[in-house]
Amino acid sequence: MAVFNLDKLCLILPAFLFLLLLFPLGGQHHLTLLFSSFNPIKANSSTTPLEAPVLDAFASTSINTSNEDEPKTQKKRSSLERVEEGLSKARAAIQEAIRSKNYTSHKKETFIPKGSVYWNSHAFHQSHIEMVKRFKVWPYKEGERPLVHDGPLNNIYSIEGHFIDEVESKGSPFRAQDPDEAHVFFLPVSVASIVHFIYLPITAAADYSRDRLRRVVTDYVHIVAKKYPYWNRSNGADHFMVSCHDWAPDVSIANSELFNKFIRVLCNANISVGFRPPRDVPLPEIYLPFSGLGTTHMGQAPNNRPILAFFEGRAHGYIRQVLFKHWKNKDNEVQVHELLPKGKNYTRLMGQSKFCLCPSGFEVASPRVVEAIYQGCVPVIISNNYSLPFSDVLNWSQFSVQIPVEKIPEIKMILQRISNSKYLRMHERVKRVQRHFVLNRPAKPFDVIHMVLHSLWLRRLNFRLSD
């Protein structure tokens, strides 16, 4: 009898949903294209924003942007109608890209996504073009630093602060000049800053209570919901927050009804504790040194990597404890260290390894995944219930290896079974996806900030608001 494997489901579910979004399944009798030939559900529907179109795809028809029911003398369109019309045009353009296997752009494209690292490169490329052309984010201006409008720019939570800073920058092409033109609304709350300024120092077990964190975020939502009409018209479905802190998933537990449709962009993308792949967005965890944005695109050529697999890190969580039990300081080909021997360099060893082990710690996310990609080292994901970043678009099976926790004793055998030709292909694909994990300031097309925004853009394409 087949055994239900939640770990595998966590890896394929986001990709499956995006496959439904991008192209029809089966033979000649295809499903209706969800990405551009569906009637997007209304945000106040009883069904969740991205689940409903998956069901609706069986019976939906192509969008008619001309609206035949309107009288010939049309009334002036509202700002929301103009926003929704633009989204309809974007869906139609993406559908055409899927059909023609080509893209339409009013400017010269400097990068064209290609290859098996993408579920559908044509859909992704046109979607990114439409996003750059249309997508607008309104960051709420309420609140004062340091709890909002600020965040860490270094260390493991750095993506949180850089995203806030980038989206609020006056030079950002995605920043809406007026909230009525916005597709989504950003709550610039920093969980890392809240923990730093409200919780630290933690001196007792009671100090770990999330009550203060929940109150800050809930109060902020109440403030903007009372002052503006946008939260209430969508029940928060077009609102989002971004956080890399481990506590961030707990924000919405305080009031499940209030946060039912709210989008959370989280590093701690753990499906087993409430992360919702159809609605929430996985955020890559990126460690940044205090000296700047860090270095990328390093590592040795694939034929100059003598180490089969490498890991160094502390024994956080039971997965790493299992890893240490079987491999710590026991094998020259599978090098697993809690502390590196004197004179050894962490980054250099990654660059000399074919595969880099990326086990979860106390939480599912780890900066090692991005570090491995930077060094041209094929990531080996060892995790439970982790929704991988950008898996709406990226086919992680093409450039990473997923090993279940129970197979940790077999790591060496599993990796040795991968032929050299297959490894070379995977290495090349890792190099190909590097650009999607690079942090640029200001952001550049297809980099990590654009990829996060694109994940939000996809979710906004999947529901319709009405006056």
PDB file of C-alpha atoms in Angstrom, residues 177-405:
ATOM      1  CA  GLN A 177       2.530  57.039  -6.193  1.00  0.00           C
ATOM      2  CA  ASP A 178      -1.064  56.747  -5.067  1.00  0.00           C
ATOM      3  CA  PRO A 179      -2.743  53.876  -3.188  1.00  0.00           C
ATOM      4  CA  ASP A 180      -5.570  53.779  -5.741  1.00  0.00           C
ATOM      5  CA  GLU A 181      -3.134  52.536  -8.402  1.00  0.00           C
ATOM      6  CA  ALA A 182      -1.660  49.797  -6.190  1.00  0.00           C
ATOM      7  CA  HIS A 183      -2.096  46.092  -6.825  1.00  0.00           C
ATOM      8  CA  VAL A 184      -0.894  45.112  -3.343  1.00  0.00           C
ATOM      9  CA  PHE A 185      -0.350  46.886  -0.039  1.00  0.00           C
ATOM     10  CA  PHE A 186       2.752  46.424   2.096  1.00  0.00           C
ATOM     11  CA  LEU A 187       2.762  46.446   5.890  1.00  0.00           C
ATOM     12  CA  PRO A 188       6.409  47.503   6.530  1.00  0.00           C
ATOM     13  CA  VAL A 189       6.579  45.808   9.928  1.00  0.00           C
ATOM     14  CA  SER A 190       9.909  44.227  10.891  1.00  0.00           C
ATOM     15  CA  VAL A 191       9.554  41.201  13.162  1.00  0.00           C
ATOM     16  CA  ALA A 192      13.328  41.184  13.701  1.00  0.00           C
ATOM     17  CA  SER A 193      13.213  44.798  14.911  1.00  0.00           C
ATOM     18  CA  ILE A 194      10.220  44.123  17.161  1.00  0.00           C
ATOM     19  CA  VAL A 195      12.043  41.220  18.794  1.00  0.00           C
ATOM     20  CA  HIS A 196      15.212  43.295  19.190  1.00  0.00           C
ATOM     21  CA  PHE A 197      13.604  46.389  20.674  1.00  0.00           C
ATOM     22  CA  ILE A 198      10.672  44.924  22.625  1.00  0.00           C
ATOM     23  CA  TYR A 199      11.919  41.526  23.759  1.00  0.00           C
ATOM     24  CA  LEU A 200      15.651  41.678  24.336  1.00  0.00           C
ATOM     25  CA  PRO A 201      17.158  40.850  26.704  1.00  0.00           C
ATOM     26  CA  ILE A 202      15.197  37.640  27.277  1.00  0.00           C
ATOM     27  CA  THR A 203      15.749  36.574  30.864  1.00  0.00           C
ATOM     28  CA  ALA A 204      12.925  34.090  31.521  1.00  0.00           C
ATOM     29  CA  ALA A 205      10.855  31.513  29.676  1.00  0.00           C
ATOM     30  CA  ALA A 206       7.835  33.833  29.809  1.00  0.00           C
ATOM     31  CA  ASP A 207       9.754  36.361  27.692  1.00  0.00           C
ATOM     32  CA  TYR A 208       9.395  34.052  24.714  1.00  0.00           C
ATOM     33  CA  SER A 209       5.646  34.647  24.615  1.00  0.00           C
ATOM     34  CA  ARG A 210       4.578  36.003  21.215  1.00  0.00           C
ATOM     35  CA  ASP A 211       1.793  38.172  22.688  1.00  0.00           C
ATOM     36  CA  ARG A 212       3.697  41.445  22.329  1.00  0.00           C
ATOM     37  CA  LEU A 213       4.641  40.668  18.741  1.00  0.00           C
ATOM     38  CA  ARG A 214       1.061  39.822  17.831  1.00  0.00           C
ATOM     39  CA  ARG A 215      -0.306  42.958  19.448  1.00  0.00           C
ATOM     40  CA  VAL A 216       2.086  45.230  17.529  1.00  0.00           C
ATOM     41  CA  VAL A 217       1.125  43.759  14.147  1.00  0.00           C
ATOM     42  CA  THR A 218      -2.581  43.513  14.925  1.00  0.00           C
ATOM     43  CA  ASP A 219      -2.675  47.124  16.136  1.00  0.00           C
ATOM     44  CA  TYR A 220      -0.910  48.236  12.959  1.00  0.00           C
ATOM     45  CA  VAL A 221      -3.519  46.468  10.821  1.00  0.00           C
ATOM     46  CA  HIS A 222      -6.326  48.090  12.801  1.00  0.00           C
ATOM     47  CA  ILE A 223      -4.779  51.519  12.264  1.00  0.00           C
ATOM     48  CA  VAL A 224      -4.539  51.210   8.477  1.00  0.00           C
ATOM     49  CA  ALA A 225      -7.910  49.440   8.209  1.00  0.00           C
ATOM     50  CA  LYS A 226      -9.587  52.303  10.061  1.00  0.00           C
ATOM     51  CA  LYS A 227      -7.829  55.038   8.074  1.00  0.00           C
ATOM     52  CA  TYR A 228      -8.034  53.513   4.571  1.00  0.00           C
ATOM     53  CA  PRO A 229     -10.629  51.396   2.713  1.00  0.00           C
ATOM     54  CA  TYR A 230      -8.196  48.908   1.180  1.00  0.00           C
ATOM     55  CA  TRP A 231      -7.867  46.252   3.878  1.00  0.00           C
ATOM     56  CA  ASN A 232     -11.620  45.997   4.414  1.00  0.00           C
ATOM     57  CA  ARG A 233     -12.551  45.805   0.725  1.00  0.00           C
ATOM     58  CA  SER A 234     -10.391  42.685   0.252  1.00  0.00           C
ATOM     59  CA  ASN A 235     -10.321  41.286   3.796  1.00  0.00           C
ATOM     60  CA  GLY A 236      -6.536  41.702   3.572  1.00  0.00           C
ATOM     61  CA  ALA A 237      -6.147  39.477   0.482  1.00  0.00           C
ATOM     62  CA  ASP A 238      -4.037  42.083  -1.334  1.00  0.00           C
ATOM     63  CA  HIS A 239      -1.924  42.944   1.735  1.00  0.00           C
ATOM     64  CA  PHE A 240       1.386  41.395   2.729  1.00  0.00           C
ATOM     65  CA  MET A 241       4.281  41.525   5.146  1.00  0.00           C
ATOM     66  CA  VAL A 242       7.861  40.261   4.768  1.00  0.00           C
ATOM     67  CA  SER A 243       9.957  38.667   7.494  1.00  0.00           C
ATOM     68  CA  CYS A 244      12.897  36.320   7.855  1.00  0.00           C
ATOM     69  CA  HIS A 245      12.708  35.989  11.636  1.00  0.00           C
ATOM     70  CA  ASP A 246      11.846  32.573  13.071  1.00  0.00           C
ATOM     71  CA  TRP A 247       8.912  34.034  15.017  1.00  0.00           C
ATOM     72  CA  ALA A 248       7.208  35.599  12.014  1.00  0.00           C
ATOM     73  CA  PRO A 249       4.695  32.766  11.361  1.00  0.00           C
ATOM     74  CA  ASP A 250       3.230  33.395  14.819  1.00  0.00           C
ATOM     75  CA  VAL A 251       2.083  36.893  13.873  1.00  0.00           C
ATOM     76  CA  SER A 252      -1.212  35.759  12.375  1.00  0.00           C
ATOM     77  CA  ILE A 253      -2.112  33.222  15.074  1.00  0.00           C
ATOM     78  CA  ALA A 254      -3.515  35.911  17.362  1.00  0.00           C
ATOM     79  CA  ASN A 255      -6.503  36.581  15.105  1.00  0.00           C
ATOM     80  CA  SER A 256      -7.013  33.901  12.470  1.00  0.00           C
ATOM     81  CA  GLU A 257     -10.156  35.578  11.144  1.00  0.00           C
ATOM     82  CA  LEU A 258      -8.386  38.918  10.668  1.00  0.00           C
ATOM     83  CA  PHE A 259      -5.394  37.325   8.930  1.00  0.00           C
ATOM     84  CA  ASN A 260      -7.302  34.654   7.009  1.00  0.00           C
ATOM     85  CA  LYS A 261      -6.393  35.981   3.546  1.00  0.00           C
ATOM     86  CA  PHE A 262      -3.328  38.019   4.410  1.00  0.00           C
ATOM     87  CA  ILE A 263      -0.146  37.143   2.446  1.00  0.00           C
ATOM     88  CA  ARG A 264       2.938  36.313   4.517  1.00  0.00           C
ATOM     89  CA  VAL A 265       6.350  36.351   2.843  1.00  0.00           C
ATOM     90  CA  LEU A 266       8.459  34.209   5.164  1.00  0.00           C
ATOM     91  CA  CYS A 267      11.841  32.527   5.391  1.00  0.00           C
ATOM     92  CA  ASN A 268      10.324  30.109   7.897  1.00  0.00           C
ATOM     93  CA  ALA A 269       8.136  28.491   5.235  1.00  0.00           C
ATOM     94  CA  ASN A 270       7.150  25.427   7.246  1.00  0.00           C
ATOM     95  CA  ILE A 271       3.952  23.831   5.977  1.00  0.00           C
ATOM     96  CA  SER A 272       3.513  21.810   9.165  1.00  0.00           C
ATOM     97  CA  VAL A 273       3.099  24.972  11.263  1.00  0.00           C
ATOM     98  CA  GLY A 274       0.675  26.881   9.081  1.00  0.00           C
ATOM     99  CA  PHE A 275       2.607  28.083   6.032  1.00  0.00           C
ATOM    100  CA  ARG A 276       0.170  28.070   3.087  1.00  0.00           C
ATOM    101  CA  PRO A 277       1.959  27.543  -0.284  1.00  0.00           C
ATOM    102  CA  PRO A 278      -1.002  28.677  -2.410  1.00  0.00           C
ATOM    103  CA  ARG A 279      -1.125  32.026  -0.609  1.00  0.00           C
ATOM    104  CA  ASP A 280       2.058  32.627   1.396  1.00  0.00           C
ATOM    105  CA  VAL A 281       5.432  33.248  -0.274  1.00  0.00           C
ATOM    106  CA  PRO A 282       8.681  31.440   0.689  1.00  0.00           C
ATOM    107  CA  LEU A 283      11.539  33.891   1.182  1.00  0.00           C
ATOM    108  CA  PRO A 284      15.180  32.774   0.726  1.00  0.00           C
ATOM    109  CA  GLU A 285      17.351  33.279   3.776  1.00  0.00           C
ATOM    110  CA  ILE A 286      20.518  35.169   2.835  1.00  0.00           C
ATOM    111  CA  TYR A 287      23.427  35.735   5.173  1.00  0.00           C
ATOM    112  CA  LEU A 288      25.096  39.084   4.518  1.00  0.00           C
ATOM    113  CA  PRO A 289      28.349  40.142   6.183  1.00  0.00           C
ATOM    114  CA  PHE A 290      28.657  43.597   7.708  1.00  0.00           C
ATOM    115  CA  SER A 291      31.147  44.513   4.979  1.00  0.00           C
ATOM    116  CA  GLY A 292      28.496  44.778   2.278  1.00  0.00           C
ATOM    117  CA  LEU A 293      26.275  42.695   0.005  1.00  0.00           C
ATOM    118  CA  GLY A 294      28.740  39.780  -0.098  1.00  0.00           C
ATOM    119  CA  THR A 295      30.356  37.916  -2.989  1.00  0.00           C
ATOM    120  CA  THR A 296      28.696  35.593  -5.450  1.00  0.00           C
ATOM    121  CA  HIS A 297      29.436  33.382  -8.443  1.00  0.00           C
ATOM    122  CA  MET A 298      32.525  31.813  -6.941  1.00  0.00           C
ATOM    123  CA  GLY A 299      33.734  28.243  -6.539  1.00  0.00           C
ATOM    124  CA  GLN A 300      35.901  25.885  -8.545  1.00  0.00           C
ATOM    125  CA  ALA A 301      35.104  24.413 -11.930  1.00  0.00           C
ATOM    126  CA  PRO A 302      33.044  21.196 -11.706  1.00  0.00           C
ATOM    127  CA  ASN A 303      36.032  19.002 -12.591  1.00  0.00           C
ATOM    128  CA  ASN A 304      38.085  20.570  -9.791  1.00  0.00           C
ATOM    129  CA  ARG A 305      35.885  19.689  -6.813  1.00  0.00           C
ATOM    130  CA  PRO A 306      37.487  16.808  -4.897  1.00  0.00           C
ATOM    131  CA  ILE A 307      34.967  16.793  -2.013  1.00  0.00           C
ATOM    132  CA  LEU A 308      31.774  14.828  -2.646  1.00  0.00           C
ATOM    133  CA  ALA A 309      29.660  16.568   0.022  1.00  0.00           C
ATOM    134  CA  PHE A 310      30.252  19.209   2.689  1.00  0.00           C
ATOM    135  CA  PHE A 311      28.536  20.671   5.758  1.00  0.00           C
ATOM    136  CA  GLU A 312      29.669  22.774   8.679  1.00  0.00           C
ATOM    137  CA  GLY A 313      27.387  24.186  11.346  1.00  0.00           C
ATOM    138  CA  ARG A 314      26.047  23.860  14.836  1.00  0.00           C
ATOM    139  CA  ALA A 315      23.787  21.063  16.046  1.00  0.00           C
ATOM    140  CA  HIS A 316      20.546  23.020  15.814  1.00  0.00           C
ATOM    141  CA  GLY A 317      17.501  20.743  15.724  1.00  0.00           C
ATOM    142  CA  TYR A 318      17.075  17.001  15.481  1.00  0.00           C
ATOM    143  CA  ILE A 319      17.860  16.756  11.742  1.00  0.00           C
ATOM    144  CA  ARG A 320      21.396  18.003  12.290  1.00  0.00           C
ATOM    145  CA  GLN A 321      21.769  15.747  15.299  1.00  0.00           C
ATOM    146  CA  VAL A 322      20.945  12.767  13.078  1.00  0.00           C
ATOM    147  CA  LEU A 323      23.391  14.050  10.465  1.00  0.00           C
ATOM    148  CA  PHE A 324      26.162  14.372  13.059  1.00  0.00           C
ATOM    149  CA  LYS A 325      25.437  10.951  14.478  1.00  0.00           C
ATOM    150  CA  HIS A 326      26.124   9.278  11.126  1.00  0.00           C
ATOM    151  CA  TRP A 327      28.661  11.567   9.471  1.00  0.00           C
ATOM    152  CA  LYS A 328      30.399  14.002  11.819  1.00  0.00           C
ATOM    153  CA  ASN A 329      34.166  13.788  11.254  1.00  0.00           C
ATOM    154  CA  LYS A 330      33.802  10.236   9.897  1.00  0.00           C
ATOM    155  CA  ASP A 331      34.421  10.465   6.158  1.00  0.00           C
ATOM    156  CA  ASN A 332      36.808  12.361   3.896  1.00  0.00           C
ATOM    157  CA  GLU A 333      34.363  12.389   0.978  1.00  0.00           C
ATOM    158  CA  VAL A 334      31.298  13.383   3.006  1.00  0.00           C
ATOM    159  CA  GLN A 335      32.806  16.067   5.212  1.00  0.00           C
ATOM    160  CA  VAL A 336      30.488  16.988   8.079  1.00  0.00           C
ATOM    161  CA  HIS A 337      31.821  19.300  10.787  1.00  0.00           C
ATOM    162  CA  GLU A 338      30.346  21.045  13.792  1.00  0.00           C
ATOM    163  CA  LEU A 339      33.451  23.216  13.897  1.00  0.00           C
ATOM    164  CA  LEU A 340      35.953  23.478  11.063  1.00  0.00           C
ATOM    165  CA  PRO A 341      39.536  22.358  11.726  1.00  0.00           C
ATOM    166  CA  LYS A 342      41.954  25.230  12.192  1.00  0.00           C
ATOM    167  CA  GLY A 343      43.063  26.767   8.920  1.00  0.00           C
ATOM    168  CA  LYS A 344      40.021  25.599   6.948  1.00  0.00           C
ATOM    169  CA  ASN A 345      37.764  28.140   5.200  1.00  0.00           C
ATOM    170  CA  TYR A 346      33.996  27.559   5.036  1.00  0.00           C
ATOM    171  CA  THR A 347      33.368  29.331   1.737  1.00  0.00           C
ATOM    172  CA  ARG A 348      36.412  27.812   0.057  1.00  0.00           C
ATOM    173  CA  LEU A 349      35.347  24.295   1.086  1.00  0.00           C
ATOM    174  CA  MET A 350      31.897  24.908  -0.394  1.00  0.00           C
ATOM    175  CA  GLY A 351      33.573  25.939  -3.621  1.00  0.00           C
ATOM    176  CA  GLN A 352      35.579  22.709  -3.632  1.00  0.00           C
ATOM    177  CA  SER A 353      32.544  20.462  -3.088  1.00  0.00           C
ATOM    178  CA  LYS A 354      30.231  18.912  -5.640  1.00  0.00           C
ATOM    179  CA  PHE A 355      27.286  18.795  -3.251  1.00  0.00           C
ATOM    180  CA  CYS A 356      26.546  20.986  -0.235  1.00  0.00           C
ATOM    181  CA  LEU A 357      24.389  19.518   2.515  1.00  0.00           C
ATOM    182  CA  CYS A 358      21.626  21.911   3.615  1.00  0.00           C
ATOM    183  CA  PRO A 359      19.885  20.377   6.638  1.00  0.00           C
ATOM    184  CA  SER A 360      17.234  22.343   8.495  1.00  0.00           C
ATOM    185  CA  GLY A 361      18.091  23.660  11.937  1.00  0.00           C
ATOM    186  CA  PHE A 362      15.513  24.606  14.522  1.00  0.00           C
ATOM    187  CA  GLU A 363      13.525  26.064  11.610  1.00  0.00           C
ATOM    188  CA  VAL A 364      13.226  24.804   8.044  1.00  0.00           C
ATOM    189  CA  ALA A 365      15.133  27.591   6.250  1.00  0.00           C
ATOM    190  CA  SER A 366      18.893  27.900   6.123  1.00  0.00           C
ATOM    191  CA  PRO A 367      21.209  30.418   4.425  1.00  0.00           C
ATOM    192  CA  ARG A 368      23.290  27.444   3.242  1.00  0.00           C
ATOM    193  CA  VAL A 369      20.915  26.870   0.353  1.00  0.00           C
ATOM    194  CA  VAL A 370      21.709  30.284  -1.139  1.00  0.00           C
ATOM    195  CA  GLU A 371      25.391  30.021  -0.148  1.00  0.00           C
ATOM    196  CA  ALA A 372      25.641  26.717  -1.999  1.00  0.00           C
ATOM    197  CA  ILE A 373      24.078  28.231  -5.105  1.00  0.00           C
ATOM    198  CA  TYR A 374      26.484  31.168  -4.919  1.00  0.00           C
ATOM    199  CA  GLN A 375      29.436  28.762  -4.866  1.00  0.00           C
ATOM    200  CA  GLY A 376      28.180  26.602  -7.721  1.00  0.00           C
ATOM    201  CA  CYS A 377      27.630  23.718  -5.301  1.00  0.00           C
ATOM    202  CA  VAL A 378      24.555  21.545  -5.875  1.00  0.00           C
ATOM    203  CA  PRO A 379      22.300  21.977  -2.795  1.00  0.00           C
ATOM    204  CA  VAL A 380      21.221  18.816  -0.993  1.00  0.00           C
ATOM    205  CA  ILE A 381      17.999  19.708   0.820  1.00  0.00           C
ATOM    206  CA  ILE A 382      17.480  17.698   4.009  1.00  0.00           C
ATOM    207  CA  SER A 383      14.283  18.986   5.545  1.00  0.00           C
ATOM    208  CA  ASN A 384      10.703  18.260   6.495  1.00  0.00           C
ATOM    209  CA  ASN A 385       7.774  20.346   5.263  1.00  0.00           C
ATOM    210  CA  TYR A 386       9.906  23.090   3.648  1.00  0.00           C
ATOM    211  CA  SER A 387       8.250  25.078   0.857  1.00  0.00           C
ATOM    212  CA  LEU A 388      11.261  26.069  -1.255  1.00  0.00           C
ATOM    213  CA  PRO A 389      11.687  29.662  -2.505  1.00  0.00           C
ATOM    214  CA  PHE A 390      10.298  30.569  -5.936  1.00  0.00           C
ATOM    215  CA  SER A 391       9.002  27.053  -6.502  1.00  0.00           C
ATOM    216  CA  ASP A 392       6.065  28.550  -8.451  1.00  0.00           C
ATOM    217  CA  VAL A 393       8.641  29.210 -11.173  1.00  0.00           C
ATOM    218  CA  LEU A 394      11.767  27.137 -10.442  1.00  0.00           C
ATOM    219  CA  ASN A 395      11.896  23.350 -10.806  1.00  0.00           C
ATOM    220  CA  TRP A 396      14.183  22.560  -7.881  1.00  0.00           C
ATOM    221  CA  SER A 397      14.554  18.917  -8.889  1.00  0.00           C
ATOM    222  CA  GLN A 398      16.694  20.069 -11.828  1.00  0.00           C
ATOM    223  CA  PHE A 399      19.400  21.763  -9.766  1.00  0.00           C
ATOM    224  CA  SER A 400      19.164  20.283  -6.262  1.00  0.00           C
ATOM    225  CA  VAL A 401      18.894  16.939  -4.513  1.00  0.00           C
ATOM    226  CA  GLN A 402      16.231  16.253  -1.893  1.00  0.00           C
ATOM    227  CA  ILE A 403      17.083  13.590   0.681  1.00  0.00           C
ATOM    228  CA  PRO A 404      14.508  12.554   3.296  1.00  0.00           C
ATOM    229  CA  VAL A 405      15.652  12.663   6.904  1.00  0.00           C
TER     230      VAL A 405
END
